[in-house]
XYZ file of C-alpha atoms in Angstrom:
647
model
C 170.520 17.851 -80.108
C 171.245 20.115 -83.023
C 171.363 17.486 -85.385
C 168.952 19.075 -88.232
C 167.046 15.685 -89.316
C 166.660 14.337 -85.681
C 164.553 18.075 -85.443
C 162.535 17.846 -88.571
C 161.398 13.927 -87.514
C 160.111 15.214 -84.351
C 158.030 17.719 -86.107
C 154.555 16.671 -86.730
C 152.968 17.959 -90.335
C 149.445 18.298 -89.513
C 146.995 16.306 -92.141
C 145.882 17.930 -95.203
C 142.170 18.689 -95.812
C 140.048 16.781 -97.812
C 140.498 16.557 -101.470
C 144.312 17.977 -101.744
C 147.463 16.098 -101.477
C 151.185 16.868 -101.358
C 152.797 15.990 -105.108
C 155.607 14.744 -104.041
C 159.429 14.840 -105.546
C 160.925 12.054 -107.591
C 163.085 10.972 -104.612
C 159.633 10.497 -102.536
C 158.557 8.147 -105.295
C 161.272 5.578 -104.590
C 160.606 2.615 -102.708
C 161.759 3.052 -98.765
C 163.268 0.284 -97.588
C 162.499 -1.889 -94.489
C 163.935 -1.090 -91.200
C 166.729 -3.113 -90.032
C 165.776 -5.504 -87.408
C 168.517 -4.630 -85.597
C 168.369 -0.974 -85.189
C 170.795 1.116 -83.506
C 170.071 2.284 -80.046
C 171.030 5.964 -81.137
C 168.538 5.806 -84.110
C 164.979 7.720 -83.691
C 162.649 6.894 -85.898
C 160.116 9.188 -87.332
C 156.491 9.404 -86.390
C 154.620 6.849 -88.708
C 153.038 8.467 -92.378
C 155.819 11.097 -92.167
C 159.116 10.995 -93.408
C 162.176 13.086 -94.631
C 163.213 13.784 -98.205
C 166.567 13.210 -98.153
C 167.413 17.213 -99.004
C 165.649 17.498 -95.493
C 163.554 20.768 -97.266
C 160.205 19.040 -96.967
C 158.116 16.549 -95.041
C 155.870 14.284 -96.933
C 152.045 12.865 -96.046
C 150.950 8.743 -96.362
C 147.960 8.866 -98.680
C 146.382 5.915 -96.873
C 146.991 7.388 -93.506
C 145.143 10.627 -94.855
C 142.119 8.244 -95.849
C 141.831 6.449 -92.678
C 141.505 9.668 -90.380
C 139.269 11.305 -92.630
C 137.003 8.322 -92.339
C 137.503 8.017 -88.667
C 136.742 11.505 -88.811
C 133.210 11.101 -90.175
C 132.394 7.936 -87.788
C 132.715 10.640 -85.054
C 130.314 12.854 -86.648
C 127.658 10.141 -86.899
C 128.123 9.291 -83.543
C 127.490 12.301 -82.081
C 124.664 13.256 -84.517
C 123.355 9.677 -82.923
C 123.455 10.902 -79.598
C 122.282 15.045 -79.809
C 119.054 12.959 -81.925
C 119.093 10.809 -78.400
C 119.098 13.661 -76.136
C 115.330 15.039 -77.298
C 113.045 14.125 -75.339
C 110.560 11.221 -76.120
C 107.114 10.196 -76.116
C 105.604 8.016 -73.354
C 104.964 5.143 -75.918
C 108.620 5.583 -76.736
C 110.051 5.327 -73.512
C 107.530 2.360 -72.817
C 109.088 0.526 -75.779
C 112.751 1.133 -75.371
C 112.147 0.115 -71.800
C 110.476 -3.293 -73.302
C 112.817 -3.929 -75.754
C 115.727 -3.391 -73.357
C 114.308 -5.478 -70.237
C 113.241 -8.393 -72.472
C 116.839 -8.251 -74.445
C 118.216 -9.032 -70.924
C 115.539 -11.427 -69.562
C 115.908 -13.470 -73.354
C 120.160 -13.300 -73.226
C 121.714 -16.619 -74.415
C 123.494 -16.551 -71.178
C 119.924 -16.399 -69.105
C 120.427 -12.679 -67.956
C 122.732 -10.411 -67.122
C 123.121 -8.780 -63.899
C 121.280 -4.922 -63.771
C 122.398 -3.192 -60.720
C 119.008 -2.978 -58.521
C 118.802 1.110 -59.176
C 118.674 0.426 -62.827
C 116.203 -2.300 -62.719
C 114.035 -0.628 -60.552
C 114.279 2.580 -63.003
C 113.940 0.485 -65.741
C 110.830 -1.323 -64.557
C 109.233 1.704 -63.062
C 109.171 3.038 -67.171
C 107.132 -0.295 -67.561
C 103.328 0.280 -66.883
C 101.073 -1.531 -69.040
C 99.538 -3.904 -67.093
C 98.836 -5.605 -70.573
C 102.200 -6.148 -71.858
C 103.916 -9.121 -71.362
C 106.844 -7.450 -70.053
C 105.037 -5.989 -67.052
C 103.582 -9.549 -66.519
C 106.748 -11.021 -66.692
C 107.910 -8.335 -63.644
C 104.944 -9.098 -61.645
C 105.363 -13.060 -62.047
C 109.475 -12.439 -61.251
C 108.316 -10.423 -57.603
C 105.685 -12.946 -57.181
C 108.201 -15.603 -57.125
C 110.719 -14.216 -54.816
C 108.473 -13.044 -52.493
C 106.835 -16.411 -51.955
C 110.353 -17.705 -51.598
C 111.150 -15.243 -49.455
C 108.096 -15.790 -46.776
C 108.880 -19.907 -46.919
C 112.427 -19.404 -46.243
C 112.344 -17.541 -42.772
C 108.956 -18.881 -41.777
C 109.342 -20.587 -38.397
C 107.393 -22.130 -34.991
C 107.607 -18.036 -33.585
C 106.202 -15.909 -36.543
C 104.438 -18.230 -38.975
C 101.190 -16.736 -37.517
C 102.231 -13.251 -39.055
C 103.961 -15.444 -42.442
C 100.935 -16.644 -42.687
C 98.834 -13.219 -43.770
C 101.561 -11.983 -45.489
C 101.397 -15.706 -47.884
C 97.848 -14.965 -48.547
C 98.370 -11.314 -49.350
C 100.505 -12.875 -52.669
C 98.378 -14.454 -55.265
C 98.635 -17.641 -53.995
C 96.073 -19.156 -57.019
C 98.863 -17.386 -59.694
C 101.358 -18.688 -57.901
C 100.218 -21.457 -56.357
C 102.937 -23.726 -58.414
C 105.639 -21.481 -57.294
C 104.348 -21.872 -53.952
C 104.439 -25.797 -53.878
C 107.790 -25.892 -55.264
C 109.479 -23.135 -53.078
C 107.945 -25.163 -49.948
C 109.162 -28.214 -51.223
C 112.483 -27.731 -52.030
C 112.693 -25.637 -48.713
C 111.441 -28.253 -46.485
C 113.505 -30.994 -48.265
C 116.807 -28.730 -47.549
C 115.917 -29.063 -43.947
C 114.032 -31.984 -42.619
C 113.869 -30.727 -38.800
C 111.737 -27.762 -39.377
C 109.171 -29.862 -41.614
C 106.102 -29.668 -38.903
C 106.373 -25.923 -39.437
C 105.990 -26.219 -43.355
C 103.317 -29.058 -42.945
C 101.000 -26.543 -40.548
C 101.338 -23.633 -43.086
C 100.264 -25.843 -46.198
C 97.298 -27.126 -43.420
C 96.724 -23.278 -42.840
C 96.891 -22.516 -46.772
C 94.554 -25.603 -47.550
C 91.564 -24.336 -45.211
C 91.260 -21.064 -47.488
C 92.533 -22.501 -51.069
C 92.162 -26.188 -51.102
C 93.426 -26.932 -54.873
C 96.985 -25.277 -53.224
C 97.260 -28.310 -50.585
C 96.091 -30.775 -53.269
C 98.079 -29.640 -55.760
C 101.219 -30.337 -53.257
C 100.041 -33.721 -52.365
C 100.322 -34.700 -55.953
C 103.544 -33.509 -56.877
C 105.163 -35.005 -53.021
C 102.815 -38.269 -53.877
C 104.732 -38.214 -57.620
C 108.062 -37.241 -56.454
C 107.975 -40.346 -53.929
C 107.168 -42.297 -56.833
C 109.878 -41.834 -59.156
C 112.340 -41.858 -56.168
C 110.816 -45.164 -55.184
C 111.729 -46.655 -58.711
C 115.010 -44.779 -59.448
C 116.094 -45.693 -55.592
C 116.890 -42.724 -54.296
C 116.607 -42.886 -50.458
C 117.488 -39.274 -49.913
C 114.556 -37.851 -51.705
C 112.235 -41.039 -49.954
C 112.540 -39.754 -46.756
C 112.153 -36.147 -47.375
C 108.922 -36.771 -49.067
C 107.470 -39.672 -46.716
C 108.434 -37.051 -43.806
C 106.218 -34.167 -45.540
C 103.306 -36.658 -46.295
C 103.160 -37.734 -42.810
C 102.700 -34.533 -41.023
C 100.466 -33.427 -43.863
C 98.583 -36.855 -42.775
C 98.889 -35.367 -38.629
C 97.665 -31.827 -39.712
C 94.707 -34.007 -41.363
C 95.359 -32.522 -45.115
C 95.423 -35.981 -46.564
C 94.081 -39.186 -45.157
C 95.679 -41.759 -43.335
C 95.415 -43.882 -45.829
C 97.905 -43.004 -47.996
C 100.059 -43.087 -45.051
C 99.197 -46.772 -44.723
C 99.692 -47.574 -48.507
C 103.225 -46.065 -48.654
C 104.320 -47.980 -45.687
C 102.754 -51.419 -46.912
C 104.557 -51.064 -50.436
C 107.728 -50.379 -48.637
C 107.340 -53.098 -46.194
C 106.115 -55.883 -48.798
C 109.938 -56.699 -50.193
C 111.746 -55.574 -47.138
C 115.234 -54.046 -47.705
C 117.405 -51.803 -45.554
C 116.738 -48.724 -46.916
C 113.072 -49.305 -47.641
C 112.673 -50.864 -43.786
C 114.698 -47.293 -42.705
C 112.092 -45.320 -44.594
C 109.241 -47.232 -42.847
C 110.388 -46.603 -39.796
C 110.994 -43.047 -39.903
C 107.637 -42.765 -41.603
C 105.713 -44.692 -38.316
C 107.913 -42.710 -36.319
C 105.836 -39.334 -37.995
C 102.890 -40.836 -38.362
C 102.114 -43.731 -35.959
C 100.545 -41.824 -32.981
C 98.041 -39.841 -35.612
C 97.471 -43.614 -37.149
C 97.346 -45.177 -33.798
C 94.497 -42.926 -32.991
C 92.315 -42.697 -36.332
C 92.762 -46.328 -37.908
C 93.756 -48.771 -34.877
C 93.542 -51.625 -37.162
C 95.750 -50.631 -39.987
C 98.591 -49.552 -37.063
C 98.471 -52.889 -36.216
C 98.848 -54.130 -39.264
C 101.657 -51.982 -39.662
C 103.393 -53.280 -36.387
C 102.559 -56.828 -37.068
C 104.433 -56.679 -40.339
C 107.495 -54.979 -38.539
C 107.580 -58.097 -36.455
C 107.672 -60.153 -38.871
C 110.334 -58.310 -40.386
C 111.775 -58.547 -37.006
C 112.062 -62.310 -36.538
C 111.622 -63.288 -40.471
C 113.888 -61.019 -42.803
C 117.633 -61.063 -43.638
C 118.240 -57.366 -42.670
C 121.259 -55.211 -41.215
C 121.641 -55.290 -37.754
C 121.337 -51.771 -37.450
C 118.118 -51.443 -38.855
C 116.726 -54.430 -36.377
C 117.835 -52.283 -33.747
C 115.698 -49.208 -35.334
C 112.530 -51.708 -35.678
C 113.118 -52.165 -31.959
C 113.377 -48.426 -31.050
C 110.211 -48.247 -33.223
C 108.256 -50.822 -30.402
C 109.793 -48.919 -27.712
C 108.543 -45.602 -29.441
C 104.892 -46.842 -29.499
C 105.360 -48.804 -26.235
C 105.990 -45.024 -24.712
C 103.101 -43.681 -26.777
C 105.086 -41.469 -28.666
C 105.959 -38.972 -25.949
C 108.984 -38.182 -27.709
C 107.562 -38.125 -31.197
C 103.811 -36.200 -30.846
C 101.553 -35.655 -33.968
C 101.127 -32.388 -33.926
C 103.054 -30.113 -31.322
C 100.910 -27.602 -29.176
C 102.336 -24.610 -30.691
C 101.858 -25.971 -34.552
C 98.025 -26.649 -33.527
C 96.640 -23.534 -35.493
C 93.847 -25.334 -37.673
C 90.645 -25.774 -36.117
C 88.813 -29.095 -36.747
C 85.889 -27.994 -38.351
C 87.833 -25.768 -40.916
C 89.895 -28.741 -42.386
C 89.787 -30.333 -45.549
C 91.092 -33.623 -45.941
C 91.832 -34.795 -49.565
C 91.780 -39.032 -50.114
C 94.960 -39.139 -52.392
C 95.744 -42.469 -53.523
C 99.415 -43.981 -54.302
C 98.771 -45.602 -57.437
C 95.641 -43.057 -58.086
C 95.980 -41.055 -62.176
C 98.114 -37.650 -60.333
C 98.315 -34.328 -62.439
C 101.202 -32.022 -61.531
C 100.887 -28.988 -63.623
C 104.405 -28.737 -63.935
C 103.393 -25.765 -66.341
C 101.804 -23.029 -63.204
C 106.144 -23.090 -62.289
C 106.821 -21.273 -65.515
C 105.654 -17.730 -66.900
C 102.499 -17.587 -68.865
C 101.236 -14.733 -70.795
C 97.590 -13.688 -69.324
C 95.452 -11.458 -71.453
C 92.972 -10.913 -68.367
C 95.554 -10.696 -66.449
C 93.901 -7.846 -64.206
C 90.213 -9.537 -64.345
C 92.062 -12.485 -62.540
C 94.105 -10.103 -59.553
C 90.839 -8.022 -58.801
C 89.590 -11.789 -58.230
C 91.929 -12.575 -55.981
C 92.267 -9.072 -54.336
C 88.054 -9.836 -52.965
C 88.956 -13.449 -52.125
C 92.065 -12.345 -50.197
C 90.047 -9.584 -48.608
C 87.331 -12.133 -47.309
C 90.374 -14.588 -46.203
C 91.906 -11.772 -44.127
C 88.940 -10.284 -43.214
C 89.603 -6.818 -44.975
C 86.846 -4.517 -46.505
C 86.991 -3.203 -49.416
C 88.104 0.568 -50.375
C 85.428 3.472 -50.756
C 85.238 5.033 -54.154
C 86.974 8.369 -53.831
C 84.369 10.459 -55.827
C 81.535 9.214 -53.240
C 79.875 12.078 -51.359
C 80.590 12.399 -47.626
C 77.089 10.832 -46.688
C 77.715 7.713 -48.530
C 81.367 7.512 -47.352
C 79.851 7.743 -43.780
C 76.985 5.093 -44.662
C 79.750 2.387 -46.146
C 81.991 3.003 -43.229
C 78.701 2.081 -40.933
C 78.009 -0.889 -43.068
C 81.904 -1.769 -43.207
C 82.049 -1.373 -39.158
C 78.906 -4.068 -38.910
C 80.762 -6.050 -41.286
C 83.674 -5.875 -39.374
C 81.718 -6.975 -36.169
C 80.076 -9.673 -37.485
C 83.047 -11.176 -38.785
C 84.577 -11.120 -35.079
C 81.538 -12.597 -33.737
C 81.816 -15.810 -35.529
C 85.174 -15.766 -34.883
C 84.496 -16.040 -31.337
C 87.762 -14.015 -30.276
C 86.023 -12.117 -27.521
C 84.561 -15.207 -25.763
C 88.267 -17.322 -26.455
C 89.832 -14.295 -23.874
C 86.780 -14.343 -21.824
C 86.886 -18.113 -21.042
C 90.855 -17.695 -21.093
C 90.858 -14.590 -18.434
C 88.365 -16.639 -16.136
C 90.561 -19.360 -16.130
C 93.784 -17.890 -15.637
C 92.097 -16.276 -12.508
C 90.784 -18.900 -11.391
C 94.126 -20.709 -11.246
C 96.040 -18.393 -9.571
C 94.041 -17.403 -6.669
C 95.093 -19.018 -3.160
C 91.832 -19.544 -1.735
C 88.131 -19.165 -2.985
C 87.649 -15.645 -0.970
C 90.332 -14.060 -3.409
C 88.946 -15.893 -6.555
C 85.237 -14.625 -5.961
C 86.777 -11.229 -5.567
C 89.013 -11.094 -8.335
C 86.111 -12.505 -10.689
C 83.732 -10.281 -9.610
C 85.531 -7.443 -10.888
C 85.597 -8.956 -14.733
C 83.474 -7.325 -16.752
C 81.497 -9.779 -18.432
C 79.820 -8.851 -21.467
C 76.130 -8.510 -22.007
C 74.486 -11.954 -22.843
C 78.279 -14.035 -21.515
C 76.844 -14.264 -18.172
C 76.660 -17.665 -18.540
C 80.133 -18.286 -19.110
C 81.441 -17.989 -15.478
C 79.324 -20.701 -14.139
C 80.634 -23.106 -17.266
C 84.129 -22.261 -16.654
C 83.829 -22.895 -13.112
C 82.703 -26.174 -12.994
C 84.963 -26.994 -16.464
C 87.508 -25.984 -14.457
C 86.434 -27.908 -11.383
C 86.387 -31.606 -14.074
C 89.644 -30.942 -15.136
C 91.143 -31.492 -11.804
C 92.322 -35.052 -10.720
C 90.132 -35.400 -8.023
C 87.274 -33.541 -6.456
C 88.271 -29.892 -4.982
C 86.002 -28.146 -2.171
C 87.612 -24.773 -3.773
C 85.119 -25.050 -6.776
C 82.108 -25.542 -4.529
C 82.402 -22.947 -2.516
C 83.342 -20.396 -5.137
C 79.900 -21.953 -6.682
C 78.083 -20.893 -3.265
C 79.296 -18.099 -2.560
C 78.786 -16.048 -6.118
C 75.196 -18.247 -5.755
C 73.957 -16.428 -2.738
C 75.656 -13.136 -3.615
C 73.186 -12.420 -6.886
C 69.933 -14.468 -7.507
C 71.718 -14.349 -11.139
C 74.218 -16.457 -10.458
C 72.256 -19.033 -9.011
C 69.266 -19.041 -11.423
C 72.512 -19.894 -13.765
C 74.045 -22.573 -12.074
C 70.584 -24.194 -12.151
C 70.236 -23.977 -15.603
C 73.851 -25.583 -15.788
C 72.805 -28.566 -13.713
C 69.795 -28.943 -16.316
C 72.310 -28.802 -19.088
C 75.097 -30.635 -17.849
C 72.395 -33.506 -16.766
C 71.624 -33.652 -20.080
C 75.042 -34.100 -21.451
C 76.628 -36.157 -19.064
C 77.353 -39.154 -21.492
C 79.845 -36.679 -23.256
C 81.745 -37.057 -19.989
C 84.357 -39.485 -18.561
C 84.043 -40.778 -15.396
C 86.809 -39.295 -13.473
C 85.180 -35.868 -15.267
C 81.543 -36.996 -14.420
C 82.163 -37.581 -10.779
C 83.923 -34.322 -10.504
C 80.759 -32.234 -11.751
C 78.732 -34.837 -9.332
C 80.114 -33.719 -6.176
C 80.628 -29.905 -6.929
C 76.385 -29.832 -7.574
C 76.149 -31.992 -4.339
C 78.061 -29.570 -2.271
C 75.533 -26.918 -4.009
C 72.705 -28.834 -3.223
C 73.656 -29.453 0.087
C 74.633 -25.544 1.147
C 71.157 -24.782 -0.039
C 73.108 -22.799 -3.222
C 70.617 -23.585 -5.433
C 67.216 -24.794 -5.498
C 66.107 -28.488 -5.025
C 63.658 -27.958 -7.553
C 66.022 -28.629 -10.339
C 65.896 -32.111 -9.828
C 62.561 -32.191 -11.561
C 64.833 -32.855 -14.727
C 65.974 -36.411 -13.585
C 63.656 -39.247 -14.680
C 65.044 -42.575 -13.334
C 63.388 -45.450 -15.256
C 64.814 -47.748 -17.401
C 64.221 -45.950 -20.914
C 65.198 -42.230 -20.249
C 68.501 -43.019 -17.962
C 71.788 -44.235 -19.452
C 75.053 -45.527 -17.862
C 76.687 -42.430 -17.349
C 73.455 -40.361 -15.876
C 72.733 -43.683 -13.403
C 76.908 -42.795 -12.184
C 76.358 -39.311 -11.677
C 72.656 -39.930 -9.766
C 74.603 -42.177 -7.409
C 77.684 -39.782 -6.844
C 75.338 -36.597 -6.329
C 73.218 -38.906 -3.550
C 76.550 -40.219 -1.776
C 77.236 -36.423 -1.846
C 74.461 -35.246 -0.126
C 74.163 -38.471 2.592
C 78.101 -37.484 3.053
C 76.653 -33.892 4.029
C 73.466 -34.060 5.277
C 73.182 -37.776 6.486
C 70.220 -40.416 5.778
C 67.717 -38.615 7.959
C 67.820 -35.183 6.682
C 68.110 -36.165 3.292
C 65.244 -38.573 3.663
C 63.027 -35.186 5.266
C 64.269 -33.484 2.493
C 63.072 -35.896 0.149
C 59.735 -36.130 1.582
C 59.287 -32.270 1.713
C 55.709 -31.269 0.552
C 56.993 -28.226 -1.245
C 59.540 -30.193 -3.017
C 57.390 -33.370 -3.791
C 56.007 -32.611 -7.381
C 59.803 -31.813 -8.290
C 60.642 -35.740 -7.057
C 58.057 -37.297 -9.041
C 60.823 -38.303 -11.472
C 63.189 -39.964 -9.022
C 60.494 -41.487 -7.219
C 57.987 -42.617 -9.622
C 54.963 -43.682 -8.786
C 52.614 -43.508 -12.257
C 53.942 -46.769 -13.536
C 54.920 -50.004 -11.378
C 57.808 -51.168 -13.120
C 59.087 -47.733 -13.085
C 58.492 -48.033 -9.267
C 59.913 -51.062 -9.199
C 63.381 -50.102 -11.017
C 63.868 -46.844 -8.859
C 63.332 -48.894 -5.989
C 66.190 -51.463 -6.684
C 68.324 -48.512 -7.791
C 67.969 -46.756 -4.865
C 68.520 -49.603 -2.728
C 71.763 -51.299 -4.440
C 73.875 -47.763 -3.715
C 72.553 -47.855 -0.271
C 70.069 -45.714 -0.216
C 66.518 -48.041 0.288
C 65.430 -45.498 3.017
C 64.355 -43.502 1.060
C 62.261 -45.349 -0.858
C 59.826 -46.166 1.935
C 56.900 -44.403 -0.008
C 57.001 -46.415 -2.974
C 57.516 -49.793 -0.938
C 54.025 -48.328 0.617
C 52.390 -47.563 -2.775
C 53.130 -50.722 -4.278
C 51.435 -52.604 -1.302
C 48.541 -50.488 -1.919
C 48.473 -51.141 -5.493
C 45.261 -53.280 -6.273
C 45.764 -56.635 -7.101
C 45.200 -56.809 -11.210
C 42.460 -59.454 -11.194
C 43.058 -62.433 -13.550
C 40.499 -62.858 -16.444
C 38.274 -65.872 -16.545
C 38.592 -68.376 -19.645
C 36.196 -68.414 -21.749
C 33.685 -71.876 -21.322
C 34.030 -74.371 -23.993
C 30.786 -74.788 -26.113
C 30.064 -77.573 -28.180
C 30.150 -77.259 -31.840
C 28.743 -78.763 -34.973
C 32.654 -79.866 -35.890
C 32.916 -81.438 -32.923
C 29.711 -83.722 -32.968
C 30.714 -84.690 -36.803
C 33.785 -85.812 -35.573
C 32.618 -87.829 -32.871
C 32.784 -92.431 -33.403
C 29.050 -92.090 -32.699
C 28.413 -90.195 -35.410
């Protein structure tokens, strides 16, 4: 260790400042040779840019090793006058545009991005908030799209009635491309749940019609180009979406019907497979709206049936398929109960041809610069306000008497809106029913519907729901009569109503099937019978030939076997003949015309009930005879003498 040059090589000279340099001796001057390449393990070897003069007095510097730290040296120096300039503090337009040029150098990468970690992004965008600059556009459109995505992708049969309002609370016309697609691609992923994606594109096309068209386009298109490039896979997923769009009524049946004649004219097995998962969708909604062109449909199967060269397998399916619409598509409904959200007068149903000119606007799926870009959300915020029902937001700098005035206006707003909407009368009708149904006897049900309160001018409602309640039934129940009598002699309101509803159900009894009809028949029998409600309502019954139809001649009969049932032939027939009540027959017994007479007579008579037209048999007899009018007498004329041989 005491070996004087192993000591001076571990000694480091430190470097010489700028501008001076070691001379050094003639022996530094020579030439040093290159190290063995076999070096011996007790050799240490100098630190690099130093060595030893071979007198061992002095060390001696590299001149390039000099240069290269002193320009390292000054690198340094710029780099941290770089950052101290960094560290003051910049202007808001500064920060704006660093921020820009930074999130677009990402966005724009060759690679298509690079990941951010979410608490820079978010810091990042939050410095971007020009609503002008393409930048913040570009954010907007990039939450736009996953939050559509996001809604489609855990919408199901439970929640879609709260997916739905959050949908419409996105720009749905922005986005409306990023909404087909997203549904699209989603439902294709997973066949089973495609009812659920077909009622919330029925629920999106009540408010924004050019959405649900738009779809039907691109799934008419897609079925196209998988039709010609053969692609089965992406054939059924778009026939499936077509036909429950065709249930939920969005597009007409048919396009349902053209898709399954093309595939049906040159029958193969994978275009007979498609047909038959297709009538398997669509047939009951077909079966019901075009008969004809379901028969059509089924004919051709047959013939497919008994005609074609097909798999066995898929004959089997065509004979499923019978059996299917033999069982009228118990298994395989339209539209399930709980997917039923669209009303019938709020749908829109586009006529979509298959071989119609379709535009796809494949360019809404992309980013577009808007320069009114905030012109076209305030549009969208009022039209999503009046889809949801919302009202607008008071100006802050209002006074406190025109906040309070707005608030009043918004509140009548706000009422009006749940008028139409009927929601109070829906749970009205659905609380009367519900308690009708689960009382034992008709003691408890009076009782328990006495105490709802009914709102004022929905009076009328208890009576209707009653005797709805009382046609549903298979057959007639005495429970529905005598909750009928009783509330009738509790209030002189309830029974002034139940008249009126005999009027008005009179009136509408064609609307009504027969099992229905006879239902309604009997309960007003067992009112008119009980004395419930007045006789005098019959006044609305005219039986002649021009003012009766089919269905009010059934009921007429039922309500009469009703009351002979209760009150037999002779105290119906004092009844009848009651001088009180008399003027209020004149239209079942009519007497101002005889072949009026005449027809109530033989009506009366052929359901077995000629006794009581004893009155009319009278008046006819009494009826004077209408005297025949004589001819006139023949008087000779000047023609006739000219033309006589004598003459």
């Amino acid at each position: 260790m005491t070996d004087p040059v192993v000591l001076q090589s571990a000694v480091r000279v430190p470097t010489p400042p700028p501008g001076t340099s070691y001379s050094p001796n003639a022996s530094g001057s020579r030439k040093r040779s290159p190290p063995s390449r076999s070096p011996s393990p007790n050799r240490r070897r100098s630190p690099p840019g130093d060595s030893v003069r071979e007198d061992g007095d002095a060390p001696r510097i590299d001149p390039e090793r000099a240069i290269e730290r002193e320009r390292q040296l000054a690198e340094r120096v710029r780099q941290h006058e770089k950052q101290e300039a960094a560290r003051k503090p910049m202007t808001e337009e500064e920060k704006q545009a660093s921020a820009k040029a930074e999130y677009e150098k990402l966005l724009n990468m060759r690679s298509g991005g690079t990941y951010i970690p979410p608490a820079r992004l978010r810091a990042l965008q939050a410095q971007i908030t020009d609503k002008t600059s393409k930048e913040y556009q570009r954010m907007a459109w990039e939450a736009l799209k996953k939050s559509i995505n996001g809604l489609i992708n855990k919408v199901n049969v439970s929640n879609i009635k709260h997916i739905v309002p959050e949908l419409f609370g996105e720009n749905l016309v922005r986005g409306r491309g990023l909404f087909c697609r997203s549904i699209m691609k989603a439902q294709a992923a997973s066949l089973p749940f495609t009812p659920i994606y077909a009622a919330m594109a029925a629920i999106v096309n009540t408010k924004l019609p050019q959405v649900g068209e738009l779809l039907l386009n691109r799934l008419i298109v897609q079925f196209r180009k998988a039709f010609k490039r053969n692609d089965k896979a992406v054939c059924i997923s778009s026939t499936t979406f077509i036909a429950h769009l065709c249930n939920q009524q969005v597009v007409h049946e048919m396009l349902a019907a053209q898709i399954l004649l093309l595939l049906l004219h040159k029958p193969t097995d994978d275009s007979v497979e498609i047909a038959v998962g297709l009538t398997r969708e669509v047939g009951q909604h077909l079966e019901e709206m075009s008969g004809p062109i379901a028969l059509a449909v089924f004919d051709q199967f047959r013939n497919i049936l008994h005609e074609a060269d097909i798999d066995k397998r898929v004959q089997y399916m065509i004979e499923v398929l019978f059996q299917v619409r033999k069982d009228r598509y118990k298994d395989n409904p339209a539209i399930k109960d709980e997917l039923d959200l669209v009303e019938e007068e709020d749908q829109i149903t586009h006529r979509v041809g298959l071989d119609d000119e379709i535009e796809t606007q494949d360019t809404l799926n992309i980013f577009k610069y808007d320069p009114q870009w905030e012109e076209h959300e305030e549009a969208y915020k009022k039209l999503k306000a009046e889809i949801l029902g919302e009202g607008s937001d008071d100006e802050e700098d209002e006074d406190e008497t025109d906040e309070s005035s707005d608030e009043e206006a918004e509140e009548e707003r706000q009422m009006d809106i749940k008028d139409q909407s009927n929601t109070d009368l829906v749970n009205l009708r659905r609380t009367i029913y519900l308690t009708i149904m689960s009382s034992i006897d008709f003691e408890e049900c009076c009782h328990k519907l006495m105490k709802i309160s009914l709102p004022p001018g929905l009076e009328p409602e208890l009576p209707s729901m009653i005797i709805e309640c009382c046609s549903q039934e298979r057959t007639y129940s005495k429970f529905y009569g005598l909750i009928g009598e009783r509330f009738s002699k509790i209030n002189r309101l309830w029974c002034d109503l139940f008249e009126a509803a005999f009027a008005k159900y009179y009136d509408t009894i064609h609307r009504f099937e027969t099992n229905k009809l006879r239902n309604i028949a009997r309960f007003f029998g067992h009112m008119f019978s009980t004395d419930a409600i007045g006789w005098h309502v019959m006044s609305v019954i005219h039986l002649n030939e021009e003012e009766t139809t089919s269905s009010s001649r059934i009921f007429i009969k039922i309500l009469f076997q009703d009351l002979g049932e209760h009150l037999g032939l002779q105290k119906l027939q004092e009844r009848m003949r009651d001088e009180i009540l008399r003027p209020s027959f004149e239209g079942l017994f009519p007497t101002d015309n005889p072949r009026n007479t005449r027809f109530s007579i033989n009506y009366f008579t052929s359901i077995g009930f000629g006794i009581l037209t004893e009155d009319m048999r009278e008046h006819l007899k009494n009826l004077p005879k209408p005297t025949v009018p004589a001819l006139p007498a023949r008087d000779a004329t000047p023609e006739s003498d000219a033309e006589s041989p004598g003459r």
